[in-house]
Each structure stands twice: as structure tokens, then as C-alpha cells.
PDB file of C-alpha atoms in Angstrom:
ATOM      1  CA  MET P   1     -19.953  -4.762  -1.014  1.00 57.00           C
ATOM      2  CA  GLY P   2     -23.291  -6.217  -2.137  1.00 69.00           C
ATOM      3  CA  PHE P   3     -23.609  -4.564  -5.549  1.00 78.00           C
ATOM      4  CA  GLY P   4     -25.511  -6.657  -8.058  1.00 82.00           C
ATOM      5  CA  HIS P   5     -24.461  -7.734 -11.534  1.00 85.00           C
ATOM      6  CA  ARG P   6     -26.555  -4.998 -13.149  1.00 84.00           C
ATOM      7  CA  TRP P   7     -24.806  -2.241 -11.168  1.00 78.00           C
ATOM      8  CA  ARG P   8     -21.348  -3.597 -11.962  1.00 80.00           C
ATOM      9  CA  ALA P   9     -22.270  -3.792 -15.650  1.00 80.00           C
ATOM     10  CA  TRP P  10     -23.332  -0.123 -15.586  1.00 75.00           C
ATOM     11  CA  VAL P  11     -20.040   0.951 -14.036  1.00 71.00           C
ATOM     12  CA  ASN P  12     -18.088  -1.105 -16.566  1.00 72.00           C
ATOM     13  CA  GLU P  13     -20.090   0.455 -19.404  1.00 71.00           C
ATOM     14  CA  CYS P  14     -19.384   3.963 -18.113  1.00 66.00           C
ATOM     15  CA  VAL P  15     -15.671   3.310 -17.821  1.00 62.00           C
ATOM     16  CA  SER P  16     -15.167   1.447 -21.087  1.00 67.00           C
ATOM     17  CA  THR P  17     -17.307   3.486 -23.501  1.00 69.00           C
ATOM     18  CA  ALA P  18     -16.923   7.065 -22.308  1.00 67.00           C
ATOM     19  CA  SER P  19     -17.655   9.775 -24.860  1.00 71.00           C
ATOM     20  CA  MET P  20     -18.491  13.444 -24.467  1.00 68.00           C
ATOM     21  CA  SER P  21     -20.454  16.205 -26.102  1.00 70.00           C
ATOM     22  CA  VAL P  22     -19.933  19.894 -25.496  1.00 72.00           C
ATOM     23  CA  LEU P  23     -22.684  22.498 -25.365  1.00 75.00           C
ATOM     24  CA  ILE P  24     -21.700  25.266 -27.808  1.00 82.00           C
ATOM     25  CA  ASN P  25     -24.026  28.269 -28.092  1.00 84.00           C
ATOM     26  CA  GLY P  26     -26.924  26.168 -26.816  1.00 83.00           C
ATOM     27  CA  ALA P  27     -26.397  23.258 -29.228  1.00 86.00           C
ATOM     28  CA  LEU P  28     -24.678  19.940 -28.505  1.00 85.00           C
ATOM     29  CA  SER P  29     -21.617  19.063 -30.537  1.00 85.00           C
ATOM     30  CA  LYS P  30     -21.118  15.628 -32.050  1.00 86.00           C
ATOM     31  CA  PRO P  31     -20.103  13.021 -29.453  1.00 80.00           C
ATOM     32  CA  PHE P  32     -16.391  12.344 -29.351  1.00 73.00           C
ATOM     33  CA  LYS P  33     -14.280   9.779 -27.506  1.00 69.00           C
ATOM     34  CA  MET P  34     -11.989  11.092 -24.819  1.00 62.00           C
ATOM     35  CA  GLU P  35      -8.402  10.315 -25.676  1.00 58.00           C
ATOM     36  CA  ARG P  36      -6.864  11.914 -22.636  1.00 56.00           C
ATOM     37  CA  GLY P  37      -8.493  12.018 -19.223  1.00 57.00           C
ATOM     38  CA  LEU P  38      -8.698  15.028 -16.989  1.00 53.00           C
ATOM     39  CA  ARG P  39      -5.539  15.342 -14.973  1.00 52.00           C
ATOM     40  CA  GLN P  40      -4.944  16.437 -11.431  1.00 52.00           C
ATOM     41  CA  ARG P  41      -4.540  20.180 -11.013  1.00 57.00           C
ATOM     42  CA  ASP P  42      -6.748  20.666 -14.053  1.00 59.00           C
ATOM     43  CA  HIS P  43      -9.285  23.312 -13.063  1.00 64.00           C
ATOM     44  CA  LEU P  44     -11.936  21.669 -15.217  1.00 64.00           C
ATOM     45  CA  SER P  45     -11.797  18.394 -13.239  1.00 66.00           C
ATOM     46  CA  SER P  46     -12.467  20.211  -9.946  1.00 71.00           C
ATOM     47  CA  PHE P  47     -15.293  22.168 -11.521  1.00 73.00           C
ATOM     48  CA  LEU P  48     -16.876  19.028 -12.974  1.00 76.00           C
ATOM     49  CA  PHE P  49     -16.650  17.303  -9.596  1.00 78.00           C
ATOM     50  CA  VAL P  50     -18.435  20.208  -7.896  1.00 80.00           C
ATOM     51  CA  LEU P  51     -21.164  20.180 -10.555  1.00 81.00           C
ATOM     52  CA  VAL P  52     -21.746  16.456 -10.155  1.00 83.00           C
ATOM     53  CA  VAL P  53     -21.839  16.689  -6.350  1.00 85.00           C
ATOM     54  CA  VAL P  54     -24.361  19.538  -6.462  1.00 86.00           C
ATOM     55  CA  ILE P  55     -26.617  17.616  -8.847  1.00 86.00           C
ATOM     56  CA  LEU P  56     -26.304  14.418  -6.798  1.00 83.00           C
ATOM     57  CA  HIS P  57     -27.145  16.372  -3.636  1.00 85.00           C
ATOM     58  CA  ARG P  58     -30.298  17.757  -5.264  1.00 86.00           C
ATOM     59  CA  MET P  59     -31.332  14.331  -6.559  1.00 82.00           C
ATOM     60  CA  VAL P  60     -30.877  12.665  -3.167  1.00 76.00           C
ATOM     61  CA  GLY P  61     -32.739  15.520  -1.451  1.00 80.00           C
ATOM     62  CA  GLU P  62     -35.651  15.133  -3.859  1.00 80.00           C
ATOM     63  CA  ALA P  63     -35.701  11.365  -3.344  1.00 73.00           C
ATOM     64  CA  VAL P  64     -35.788  11.832   0.439  1.00 73.00           C
ATOM     65  CA  ARG P  65     -38.705  14.256   0.161  1.00 78.00           C
ATOM     66  CA  ASN P  66     -40.626  11.757  -1.991  1.00 75.00           C
ATOM     67  CA  GLY P  67     -40.247   8.969   0.605  1.00 66.00           C
ATOM     68  CA  GLN P  68     -39.523   5.244   0.095  1.00 68.00           C
ATOM     69  CA  TRP P  69     -36.302   6.250  -1.609  1.00 72.00           C
ATOM     70  CA  VAL P  70     -34.087   3.700   0.135  1.00 77.00           C
ATOM     71  CA  THR P  71     -36.107   0.761  -1.160  1.00 79.00           C
ATOM     72  CA  ASN P  72     -36.169   2.192  -4.678  1.00 79.00           C
ATOM     73  CA  ILE P  73     -32.441   2.920  -4.728  1.00 79.00           C
ATOM     74  CA  CYS P  74     -31.621  -0.546  -3.361  1.00 82.00           C
ATOM     75  CA  GLY P  75     -33.735  -2.100  -6.101  1.00 83.00           C
ATOM     76  CA  LEU P  76     -32.084   0.069  -8.730  1.00 83.00           C
ATOM     77  CA  LEU P  77     -28.546  -0.654  -7.529  1.00 83.00           C
ATOM     78  CA  GLY P  78     -29.192  -4.330  -6.853  1.00 85.00           C
ATOM     79  CA  CYS P  79     -28.103  -4.243  -3.203  1.00 83.00           C
ATOM     80  CA  THR P  80     -29.864  -4.919   0.085  1.00 81.00           C
ATOM     81  CA  GLU P  81     -30.977  -2.562   2.835  1.00 76.00           C
ATOM     82  CA  ALA P  82     -29.473  -3.078   6.287  1.00 76.00           C
ATOM     83  CA  VAL P  83     -30.347  -1.681   9.699  1.00 78.00           C
ATOM     84  CA  LEU P  84     -27.699   0.109  11.751  1.00 79.00           C
ATOM     85  CA  PRO P  85     -25.632  -0.781  13.648  1.00 80.00           C
ATOM     86  CA  VAL P  86     -23.984  -3.159  11.198  1.00 80.00           C
ATOM     87  CA  ARG P  87     -20.735  -4.968  11.918  1.00 79.00           C
ATOM     88  CA  TYR P  88     -18.196  -4.261   9.181  1.00 78.00           C
ATOM     89  CA  LEU P  89     -14.656  -5.605   9.560  1.00 81.00           C
ATOM     90  CA  GLY P  90     -15.372  -6.247  13.235  1.00 76.00           C
ATOM     91  CA  ILE P  91     -16.474  -2.692  14.064  1.00 77.00           C
ATOM     92  CA  PRO P  92     -20.133  -1.806  14.703  1.00 80.00           C
ATOM     93  CA  LEU P  93     -20.906   0.966  12.204  1.00 79.00           C
ATOM     94  CA  GLY P  94     -23.692   3.290  13.243  1.00 80.00           C
ATOM     95  CA  ALA P  95     -23.314   2.447  16.925  1.00 81.00           C
ATOM     96  CA  ASN P  96     -22.889   5.236  19.459  1.00 83.00           C
ATOM     97  CA  PRO P  97     -19.209   5.138  20.507  1.00 82.00           C
ATOM     98  CA  ARG P  98     -19.981   7.140  23.662  1.00 86.00           C
ATOM     99  CA  LEU P  99     -21.934   4.200  25.084  1.00 84.00           C
ATOM    100  CA  VAL P 100     -20.126   1.564  27.125  1.00 83.00           C
ATOM    101  CA  LYS P 101     -22.042  -1.229  25.354  1.00 83.00           C
ATOM    102  CA  THR P 102     -20.246  -0.334  22.105  1.00 82.00           C
ATOM    103  CA  TRP P 103     -16.943  -1.104  23.857  1.00 83.00           C
ATOM    104  CA  LYS P 104     -18.258  -4.177  25.722  1.00 88.00           C
ATOM    105  CA  LEU P 105     -16.689  -6.523  23.153  1.00 84.00           C
ATOM    106  CA  ILE P 106     -13.210  -5.109  23.848  1.00 85.00           C
ATOM    107  CA  ILE P 107     -13.675  -5.277  27.620  1.00 86.00           C
ATOM    108  CA  ASP P 108     -14.888  -8.885  27.326  1.00 88.00           C
ATOM    109  CA  LYS P 109     -11.886  -9.821  25.162  1.00 86.00           C
ATOM    110  CA  VAL P 110      -9.475  -8.412  27.758  1.00 83.00           C
ATOM    111  CA  GLU P 111     -11.245 -10.319  30.542  1.00 84.00           C
ATOM    112  CA  ASP P 112     -11.217 -13.529  28.467  1.00 82.00           C
ATOM    113  CA  LYS P 113      -7.472 -13.239  27.796  1.00 80.00           C
ATOM    114  CA  PHE P 114      -6.758 -12.898  31.505  1.00 75.00           C
ATOM    115  CA  GLY P 115      -8.938 -15.947  32.153  1.00 73.00           C
ATOM    116  CA  LEU P 116      -6.822 -17.978  29.729  1.00 71.00           C
ATOM    117  CA  TRP P 117      -3.550 -16.759  31.216  1.00 71.00           C
ATOM    118  CA  LYS P 118      -4.441 -17.642  34.804  1.00 69.00           C
ATOM    119  CA  ALA P 119      -3.662 -21.283  34.043  1.00 64.00           C
ATOM    120  CA  ASN P 120      -0.136 -20.344  32.921  1.00 68.00           C
ATOM    121  CA  VAL P 121       2.582 -19.685  35.445  1.00 71.00           C
ATOM    122  CA  LEU P 122       4.165 -16.412  34.384  1.00 74.00           C
ATOM    123  CA  ASN P 123       6.671 -14.193  36.088  1.00 78.00           C
ATOM    124  CA  LYS P 124       6.178 -10.402  36.225  1.00 78.00           C
ATOM    125  CA  ALA P 125       8.234  -9.820  33.061  1.00 83.00           C
ATOM    126  CA  GLY P 126       6.185 -12.375  31.112  1.00 79.00           C
ATOM    127  CA  LYS P 127       2.931 -10.818  32.301  1.00 79.00           C
ATOM    128  CA  LEU P 128       4.126  -7.360  31.318  1.00 82.00           C
ATOM    129  CA  VAL P 129       5.140  -8.507  27.827  1.00 81.00           C
ATOM    130  CA  LEU P 130       1.767 -10.202  27.274  1.00 80.00           C
ATOM    131  CA  ILE P 131      -0.144  -7.152  28.485  1.00 80.00           C
ATOM    132  CA  LYS P 132       1.861  -4.747  26.331  1.00 80.00           C
ATOM    133  CA  SER P 133       1.871  -6.877  23.184  1.00 80.00           C
ATOM    134  CA  VAL P 134      -1.571  -8.501  23.269  1.00 78.00           C
ATOM    135  CA  LEU P 135      -3.979  -6.634  25.517  1.00 78.00           C
ATOM    136  CA  ASN P 136      -2.911  -3.083  24.687  1.00 79.00           C
ATOM    137  CA  SER P 137      -3.413  -3.819  20.990  1.00 78.00           C
ATOM    138  CA  LEU P 138      -7.053  -4.961  21.355  1.00 77.00           C
ATOM    139  CA  PRO P 139      -8.679  -1.486  21.528  1.00 81.00           C
ATOM    140  CA  VAL P 140      -6.385   0.064  18.892  1.00 81.00           C
ATOM    141  CA  TYR P 141      -8.541  -1.122  15.979  1.00 81.00           C
ATOM    142  CA  TYR P 142     -11.641   0.534  17.484  1.00 81.00           C
ATOM    143  CA  LEU P 143      -9.635   3.673  18.259  1.00 82.00           C
ATOM    144  CA  ASN P 144      -9.004   4.169  14.545  1.00 82.00           C
ATOM    145  CA  LEU P 145     -12.695   5.019  14.186  1.00 80.00           C
ATOM    146  CA  TYR P 146     -14.026   5.968  17.608  1.00 82.00           C
ATOM    147  CA  LYS P 147     -12.871   8.091  20.521  1.00 86.00           C
ATOM    148  CA  MET P 148     -12.887   5.989  23.686  1.00 86.00           C
ATOM    149  CA  PRO P 149     -15.063   7.292  26.533  1.00 88.00           C
ATOM    150  CA  LYS P 150     -13.259   8.088  29.764  1.00 90.00           C
ATOM    151  CA  GLY P 151     -15.220   5.441  31.693  1.00 88.00           C
ATOM    152  CA  VAL P 152     -14.179   2.705  29.257  1.00 87.00           C
ATOM    153  CA  ALA P 153     -10.538   3.807  29.400  1.00 87.00           C
ATOM    154  CA  GLU P 154     -10.623   3.727  33.202  1.00 90.00           C
ATOM    155  CA  LYS P 155     -12.227   0.254  33.147  1.00 89.00           C
ATOM    156  CA  LEU P 156      -9.546  -1.088  30.765  1.00 86.00           C
ATOM    157  CA  ILE P 157      -6.732   0.434  32.826  1.00 86.00           C
ATOM    158  CA  ALA P 158      -8.214  -1.119  35.981  1.00 88.00           C
ATOM    159  CA  LEU P 159      -8.489  -4.513  34.243  1.00 85.00           C
ATOM    160  CA  LEU P 160      -4.886  -4.346  33.028  1.00 81.00           C
ATOM    161  CA  THR P 161      -3.570  -3.227  36.418  1.00 83.00           C
ATOM    162  CA  ASN P 162      -5.504  -5.856  38.367  1.00 79.00           C
ATOM    163  CA  GLY P 163      -4.617  -8.493  35.797  1.00 73.00           C
ATOM    164  CA  PHE P 164      -0.934  -7.677  36.093  1.00 72.00           C
ATOM    165  CA  LEU P 165      -1.064  -7.975  39.855  1.00 66.00           C
ATOM    166  CA  THR P 166      -3.169 -11.151  40.016  1.00 70.00           C
ATOM    167  CA  VAL P 167      -2.320 -13.306  36.980  1.00 54.00           C
TER     168      VAL P 167
END
């Protein structure tokens, strides 16, 4: 994920040497090691999570107001800054899924597959099996993250129909 050695060492330190102090009547108790972690359905764990999220939200908000926070945080965490859209596991993150150009890769893949199959002599049953097993599965990965625009769906259906009739 791009996290540097320093960041990983911090996380390891937090996990391996956890101790707590409790504020009692305005004074901190002696630090003690946690022998049992907070369990699910423990009201304290939910409350602690909410407290941490609120504090993190305030800290990020303050950093945004101060400007240049991305560069500082990247330096602190030991990772690099990237510009969206970024391809991650084959999907363009940060791209607008309502634009046809986001889906251009899928449309091109379908067209390329039909180009390869034109050299093969296939009967109607063989074409149908290839379309159902190979071509229909191409957009499924994108559909896990994005909703397909109607125009793209119509284009893919037209490609599949024409490909079935002509290949």
C-alpha cells in the first residue's frame, strides 16, 4: 500500500506494547498493561471508537484549514501522493463512472475479443457459449464498484448482439 518502514514500525509498536491509564477524579492512574482486549458488544469499545473518530475528524479538519496538509501527512506516514484517477486492481479510482470514457476499456476489450474470434469458425452454440462465459463477465468487475450508465449498457448489448450475428 506504500507505507514506509517508519509507519509500519509505529503500528507494530502500538500493537505490541499497549498500556493504558485511566483518568480518575482528574488525575491519571499508573499505566497498566491490558490483559484482555475490548470485546464485541462491549459498550466501551463503541464509545472509544466514536471518541477516536471525532478527534480524528477534528484533526483532519484543522490540517485542511492550515493548507499543505497532504504533503505533510505523506511525509509523516512515509507514503507518496498520487493524483486521481489512479488505477488500483484494474479499476480507475476517482474516475467519474457516469462518463463513457471510464467504461472505454471494457468496450475495447469486448471489441478486441470479437476481433480474435472472427478467425475461428464457430457455430451459433459456440458463439453463444463464448459470449455468455467470456464477454458477459468482462464488465462484472467494474459493476462491483460503479453503476453502468445506460448508454454504455446499450453499446455493450449492441456489440454482443452484432457480434453474435456476425462472428
